[in-house]
N, C-alpha and C. Protein backbone atom coordinates (compact mmCIF):
# COMPACT_ATOMS: atom_id res chain seq x y z
N MET A 1 113.46 -113.89 -6.43
CA MET A 1 113.03 -112.51 -6.32
C MET A 1 113.36 -111.86 -7.36
N GLY A 2 112.35 -111.02 -7.79
CA GLY A 2 112.62 -110.08 -8.77
C GLY A 2 112.65 -108.51 -8.39
N PRO A 3 112.86 -107.57 -9.05
CA PRO A 3 113.03 -106.17 -8.90
C PRO A 3 111.91 -105.69 -7.88
N ILE A 4 112.34 -104.72 -7.26
CA ILE A 4 111.33 -103.79 -6.41
C ILE A 4 111.69 -102.39 -6.97
N ILE A 5 110.34 -101.85 -7.36
CA ILE A 5 110.46 -100.44 -7.94
C ILE A 5 109.39 -99.53 -6.99
N LEU A 6 110.08 -98.43 -6.42
CA LEU A 6 109.38 -97.44 -5.67
C LEU A 6 109.47 -96.17 -6.35
N SER A 7 108.48 -95.37 -6.23
CA SER A 7 108.30 -94.16 -6.66
C SER A 7 107.44 -93.20 -5.86
N SER A 8 107.71 -91.81 -6.06
CA SER A 8 106.92 -90.86 -5.43
C SER A 8 107.34 -89.25 -5.81
N ILE A 9 106.66 -88.50 -5.29
CA ILE A 9 106.88 -87.14 -5.40
C ILE A 9 107.12 -86.52 -4.10
N GLU A 10 108.41 -85.80 -3.70
CA GLU A 10 108.55 -85.19 -2.64
C GLU A 10 108.10 -83.65 -2.78
N THR A 11 107.42 -83.03 -1.69
CA THR A 11 107.20 -81.68 -1.68
C THR A 11 108.05 -80.87 -0.81
N THR A 12 108.67 -81.44 0.07
CA THR A 12 109.36 -80.91 0.95
C THR A 12 110.67 -81.74 1.38
N SER A 13 111.55 -81.26 2.21
CA SER A 13 112.77 -82.13 2.48
C SER A 13 112.32 -83.35 3.37
N ASN A 14 113.09 -84.36 3.21
CA ASN A 14 112.76 -85.58 3.85
C ASN A 14 114.08 -86.24 4.02
N ALA A 15 114.34 -86.59 5.50
CA ALA A 15 115.75 -87.09 5.83
C ALA A 15 115.90 -88.58 5.54
N ASP A 16 114.88 -89.40 5.32
CA ASP A 16 115.01 -90.90 4.98
C ASP A 16 113.97 -91.27 4.18
N ILE A 17 114.00 -91.06 2.97
CA ILE A 17 112.88 -91.38 1.97
C ILE A 17 112.50 -92.92 2.07
N LEU A 18 113.45 -93.80 2.08
CA LEU A 18 113.24 -94.98 1.99
C LEU A 18 112.68 -95.76 3.37
N GLN A 19 112.84 -95.24 4.45
CA GLN A 19 112.27 -95.58 5.63
C GLN A 19 110.93 -95.98 5.56
N GLY A 20 110.48 -97.10 6.05
CA GLY A 20 109.11 -97.56 6.10
C GLY A 20 108.70 -98.06 4.74
N THR A 21 109.58 -98.24 3.69
CA THR A 21 109.06 -98.86 2.41
C THR A 21 109.77 -100.35 2.30
N ARG A 22 109.38 -100.75 1.23
CA ARG A 22 110.03 -102.16 0.99
C ARG A 22 111.41 -102.37 0.85
N LEU A 23 112.13 -101.05 0.69
CA LEU A 23 113.49 -101.14 0.70
C LEU A 23 114.07 -100.44 1.80
N GLN A 24 113.46 -100.35 2.88
CA GLN A 24 114.05 -99.93 4.30
C GLN A 24 115.23 -100.94 4.50
N THR A 25 115.10 -102.21 4.21
CA THR A 25 116.09 -103.22 4.33
C THR A 25 116.23 -104.05 3.07
N VAL A 26 117.35 -104.10 2.50
CA VAL A 26 117.48 -104.69 1.32
C VAL A 26 117.56 -106.18 1.44
N PRO A 27 116.64 -106.87 0.72
CA PRO A 27 116.23 -108.28 0.82
C PRO A 27 117.50 -109.23 0.56
N SER A 28 118.40 -108.80 -0.55
CA SER A 28 119.46 -109.67 -1.01
C SER A 28 120.42 -108.68 -1.72
N GLY A 29 121.74 -109.07 -1.97
CA GLY A 29 122.71 -108.19 -2.66
C GLY A 29 122.01 -107.88 -4.01
N GLY A 30 122.38 -106.66 -4.46
CA GLY A 30 121.93 -106.38 -5.74
C GLY A 30 122.42 -104.92 -6.06
N ILE A 31 121.69 -104.19 -6.89
CA ILE A 31 121.91 -102.98 -7.39
C ILE A 31 120.72 -101.92 -7.10
N LEU A 32 120.95 -100.79 -6.44
CA LEU A 32 119.97 -99.78 -6.43
C LEU A 32 120.25 -98.63 -7.49
N THR A 33 119.16 -98.50 -8.17
CA THR A 33 119.25 -97.47 -9.20
C THR A 33 118.22 -96.19 -8.99
N PHE A 34 118.82 -94.99 -8.93
CA PHE A 34 117.91 -93.86 -8.39
C PHE A 34 117.86 -92.92 -9.75
N GLU A 35 116.50 -92.73 -10.06
CA GLU A 35 115.99 -91.75 -11.15
C GLU A 35 115.57 -90.57 -10.51
N LEU A 36 116.11 -89.40 -10.83
CA LEU A 36 115.72 -88.20 -9.98
C LEU A 36 115.50 -86.96 -10.92
N GLN A 37 114.34 -86.28 -10.64
CA GLN A 37 114.14 -85.03 -11.52
C GLN A 37 113.27 -83.89 -10.79
N ALA A 38 113.78 -82.77 -10.63
CA ALA A 38 113.07 -81.57 -9.99
C ALA A 38 112.24 -80.95 -10.76
N ALA A 39 111.22 -80.26 -10.43
CA ALA A 39 110.51 -79.42 -11.31
C ALA A 39 111.23 -78.20 -11.69
N ASN A 40 112.08 -77.72 -10.65
CA ASN A 40 112.78 -76.49 -10.98
C ASN A 40 114.16 -76.86 -10.29
N ASN A 41 115.30 -76.01 -11.00
CA ASN A 41 116.65 -76.07 -10.40
C ASN A 41 117.32 -74.63 -10.69
N THR A 42 116.73 -73.69 -9.91
CA THR A 42 117.30 -72.51 -9.85
C THR A 42 118.02 -72.07 -8.64
N ALA A 43 118.27 -70.75 -8.49
CA ALA A 43 119.09 -70.23 -7.28
C ALA A 43 117.96 -70.32 -6.23
N ALA A 44 116.83 -70.07 -6.45
CA ALA A 44 115.68 -69.82 -5.44
C ALA A 44 114.92 -71.08 -5.13
N ASP A 45 114.82 -72.12 -6.28
CA ASP A 45 114.08 -73.20 -6.05
C ASP A 45 114.76 -74.33 -6.50
N SER A 46 114.98 -75.40 -5.61
CA SER A 46 115.80 -76.63 -5.99
C SER A 46 115.79 -77.60 -5.02
N PHE A 47 116.11 -78.94 -5.51
CA PHE A 47 116.22 -79.99 -4.55
C PHE A 47 117.70 -80.60 -4.73
N ALA A 48 118.40 -80.81 -3.48
CA ALA A 48 119.43 -81.53 -3.51
C ALA A 48 119.41 -82.85 -2.91
N VAL A 49 120.06 -83.94 -3.30
CA VAL A 49 119.85 -85.27 -2.66
C VAL A 49 121.17 -85.86 -2.20
N SER A 50 121.13 -86.61 -1.17
CA SER A 50 122.23 -87.34 -0.57
C SER A 50 121.84 -89.11 -0.55
N VAL A 51 122.86 -89.67 -0.61
CA VAL A 51 122.69 -91.23 -0.51
C VAL A 51 123.82 -91.71 0.47
N GLN A 52 123.51 -92.15 1.43
CA GLN A 52 124.32 -92.88 2.21
C GLN A 52 124.25 -94.59 2.32
N MET A 53 125.30 -95.25 1.84
CA MET A 53 125.19 -96.71 1.81
C MET A 53 125.23 -97.13 3.31
N PRO A 54 124.89 -98.44 3.27
CA PRO A 54 124.91 -99.17 4.74
C PRO A 54 126.42 -99.07 5.46
N ASN A 55 127.43 -99.30 4.49
CA ASN A 55 128.87 -99.12 5.00
C ASN A 55 129.27 -97.66 5.36
N GLY A 56 128.53 -96.72 5.19
CA GLY A 56 128.91 -95.40 5.60
C GLY A 56 129.40 -94.48 4.31
N ASP A 57 129.68 -95.05 3.23
CA ASP A 57 129.87 -94.46 2.12
C ASP A 57 128.85 -93.55 1.61
N THR A 58 129.10 -92.24 1.07
CA THR A 58 128.33 -91.19 0.69
C THR A 58 128.62 -90.81 -0.74
N PRO A 59 128.03 -91.79 -1.65
CA PRO A 59 128.28 -91.41 -3.13
C PRO A 59 127.66 -90.29 -3.74
N LEU A 60 126.47 -89.77 -3.07
CA LEU A 60 125.88 -88.28 -3.38
C LEU A 60 125.77 -87.69 -2.11
N ASN A 61 126.24 -86.46 -2.09
CA ASN A 61 126.14 -85.65 -0.90
C ASN A 61 125.68 -84.26 -1.34
N LEU A 62 124.48 -84.03 -1.12
CA LEU A 62 123.76 -82.79 -1.49
C LEU A 62 124.05 -82.44 -3.13
N VAL A 63 123.82 -83.19 -3.83
CA VAL A 63 123.94 -83.25 -5.15
C VAL A 63 122.63 -82.40 -5.81
N ARG A 64 122.73 -81.35 -6.61
CA ARG A 64 121.47 -80.64 -7.05
C ARG A 64 120.98 -81.60 -8.13
N VAL A 65 119.64 -81.63 -8.11
CA VAL A 65 118.96 -82.41 -9.10
C VAL A 65 118.58 -81.69 -10.30
N PRO A 66 118.60 -81.99 -11.50
CA PRO A 66 118.35 -81.35 -12.79
C PRO A 66 116.86 -81.13 -12.71
N SER A 67 116.39 -80.26 -13.56
CA SER A 67 115.04 -79.85 -13.66
C SER A 67 114.59 -80.37 -15.15
N CYS A 68 113.24 -80.27 -15.34
CA CYS A 68 112.57 -80.72 -16.64
C CYS A 68 112.58 -79.31 -17.38
N ASN A 69 112.81 -79.28 -18.64
CA ASN A 69 112.47 -78.31 -19.51
C ASN A 69 111.67 -78.71 -20.69
N PRO A 70 110.49 -78.22 -20.73
CA PRO A 70 109.76 -77.36 -19.93
C PRO A 70 109.35 -77.99 -18.53
N VAL A 71 109.15 -77.06 -17.55
CA VAL A 71 108.73 -77.64 -16.17
C VAL A 71 107.46 -78.45 -16.20
N LEU A 72 107.61 -79.65 -15.86
CA LEU A 72 106.73 -80.57 -15.91
C LEU A 72 106.83 -81.28 -14.56
N GLU A 73 105.90 -80.91 -13.54
CA GLU A 73 105.95 -81.46 -12.17
C GLU A 73 105.58 -82.88 -12.08
N GLY A 74 106.61 -83.80 -11.60
CA GLY A 74 106.17 -85.28 -11.44
C GLY A 74 106.84 -86.00 -12.48
N VAL A 75 107.44 -85.46 -13.67
CA VAL A 75 107.87 -86.05 -14.77
C VAL A 75 109.44 -86.46 -14.43
N ILE A 76 109.68 -87.59 -14.78
CA ILE A 76 111.11 -88.06 -14.99
C ILE A 76 111.48 -88.43 -16.41
N ASP A 77 112.22 -87.39 -16.91
CA ASP A 77 112.54 -87.39 -18.36
C ASP A 77 114.08 -87.90 -18.57
N GLU A 78 113.95 -89.15 -19.30
CA GLU A 78 115.23 -89.93 -19.30
C GLU A 78 116.35 -89.13 -20.05
N ARG A 79 115.97 -87.96 -20.79
CA ARG A 79 116.93 -87.10 -21.51
C ARG A 79 117.58 -86.17 -20.55
N GLN A 80 117.06 -85.83 -19.43
CA GLN A 80 117.32 -84.79 -18.59
C GLN A 80 117.64 -85.09 -17.10
N ASN A 81 117.18 -86.20 -16.70
CA ASN A 81 117.20 -86.59 -15.36
C ASN A 81 118.67 -87.08 -14.68
N LEU A 82 118.54 -87.13 -13.44
CA LEU A 82 119.90 -87.68 -12.75
C LEU A 82 119.73 -89.15 -12.54
N THR A 83 120.46 -89.89 -13.06
CA THR A 83 120.31 -91.57 -12.95
C THR A 83 121.71 -91.97 -12.24
N VAL A 84 121.55 -92.72 -11.11
CA VAL A 84 122.81 -93.20 -10.72
C VAL A 84 122.57 -94.67 -10.28
N SER A 85 123.47 -95.44 -10.24
CA SER A 85 123.34 -96.86 -9.59
C SER A 85 124.49 -97.36 -8.93
N PHE A 86 124.08 -97.93 -7.81
CA PHE A 86 125.01 -98.41 -6.63
C PHE A 86 124.98 -99.78 -6.18
N PRO A 87 126.06 -100.59 -6.07
CA PRO A 87 125.92 -102.01 -5.48
C PRO A 87 125.37 -101.77 -3.90
N ILE A 88 124.50 -102.75 -3.44
CA ILE A 88 124.26 -102.83 -2.17
C ILE A 88 124.24 -104.34 -1.58
N SER A 89 124.68 -104.57 -0.27
CA SER A 89 124.64 -105.85 0.22
C SER A 89 123.35 -106.32 0.93
N GLN A 90 123.00 -107.36 1.10
CA GLN A 90 121.82 -107.86 1.90
C GLN A 90 121.76 -107.22 3.28
N GLY A 91 120.61 -106.90 3.54
CA GLY A 91 120.30 -106.41 5.08
C GLY A 91 120.74 -105.03 5.22
N GLY A 92 121.22 -104.34 4.22
CA GLY A 92 121.64 -103.01 4.61
C GLY A 92 120.49 -102.04 4.24
N HIS A 93 120.66 -100.95 5.05
CA HIS A 93 119.72 -99.75 4.92
C HIS A 93 120.38 -98.58 4.22
N CYS A 94 119.80 -98.06 3.07
CA CYS A 94 120.51 -96.99 2.30
C CYS A 94 119.68 -95.72 2.80
N VAL A 95 120.33 -94.79 3.12
CA VAL A 95 119.64 -93.52 3.57
C VAL A 95 119.58 -92.56 2.37
N PHE A 96 118.49 -92.41 1.84
CA PHE A 96 118.08 -91.50 0.82
C PHE A 96 117.50 -90.24 1.17
N SER A 97 118.22 -89.20 1.18
CA SER A 97 117.67 -87.98 1.69
C SER A 97 117.48 -86.92 0.60
N ALA A 98 116.49 -85.94 0.74
CA ALA A 98 116.34 -84.90 -0.18
C ALA A 98 116.10 -83.60 0.60
N THR A 99 116.82 -82.42 0.03
CA THR A 99 116.77 -81.18 1.00
C THR A 99 116.30 -80.19 -0.09
N GLU A 100 115.07 -79.51 0.18
CA GLU A 100 114.58 -78.42 -0.69
C GLU A 100 114.97 -77.22 -0.37
N THR A 101 115.18 -76.30 -1.42
CA THR A 101 115.38 -75.07 -1.27
C THR A 101 114.23 -74.21 -1.94
N GLY A 102 113.67 -73.29 -1.31
CA GLY A 102 112.47 -72.69 -1.94
C GLY A 102 111.22 -73.38 -2.07
N ASN A 103 110.72 -73.63 -3.24
CA ASN A 103 109.36 -74.31 -3.45
C ASN A 103 109.40 -74.94 -4.77
N THR A 104 109.59 -76.21 -4.63
CA THR A 104 109.54 -76.99 -6.03
C THR A 104 109.24 -78.48 -5.59
N THR A 105 109.11 -79.37 -6.44
CA THR A 105 108.83 -80.81 -6.20
C THR A 105 109.97 -81.53 -6.83
N LEU A 106 110.12 -82.90 -6.20
CA LEU A 106 111.19 -83.73 -6.51
C LEU A 106 110.44 -85.16 -6.89
N ALA A 107 110.60 -85.47 -8.16
CA ALA A 107 110.04 -86.83 -8.70
C ALA A 107 111.23 -87.74 -8.67
N TRP A 108 110.89 -88.94 -8.04
CA TRP A 108 112.19 -89.86 -7.83
C TRP A 108 111.36 -91.27 -8.07
N ARG A 109 112.48 -92.39 -8.41
CA ARG A 109 112.03 -93.61 -8.66
C ARG A 109 113.53 -94.39 -8.20
N VAL A 110 113.13 -95.41 -7.50
CA VAL A 110 114.42 -96.16 -6.96
C VAL A 110 114.06 -97.53 -7.29
N THR A 111 114.91 -98.20 -8.03
CA THR A 111 114.73 -99.62 -8.56
C THR A 111 115.86 -100.47 -7.93
N TYR A 112 115.33 -101.48 -7.12
CA TYR A 112 116.21 -102.59 -6.59
C TYR A 112 116.23 -103.74 -7.60
N THR A 113 117.44 -104.16 -8.15
CA THR A 113 117.47 -105.32 -8.93
C THR A 113 118.44 -106.36 -8.47
N PRO A 114 117.88 -107.46 -7.90
CA PRO A 114 118.65 -108.43 -7.38
C PRO A 114 119.89 -108.95 -8.08
N ALA A 115 120.84 -109.29 -7.55
CA ALA A 115 122.13 -109.69 -8.23
C ALA A 115 122.01 -111.20 -8.85
């Protein structure tokens, strides 16, 4: 089995982004990599994300997502984005949620790489 790559743009809060996707349940042990970028990150307009692993650990808890400079909706710029990776075991469901403040967008990409 090879990697699984998912990506999308959130325009509002979402309590379980991976629900109903190919990564709702992880097919075998591996690594999940999250690449995240908001169009804006101001006091009025921002996104914060949380990740809860299947064992209950919460390595990200309402972490503000950096924005693009200049503002480019839907762009994930590797020089400015938030990228984190976590090990995950087979059969686990990782809850990835996003909370919007104000009015902005969140571009995200999640890559599962089998061990």
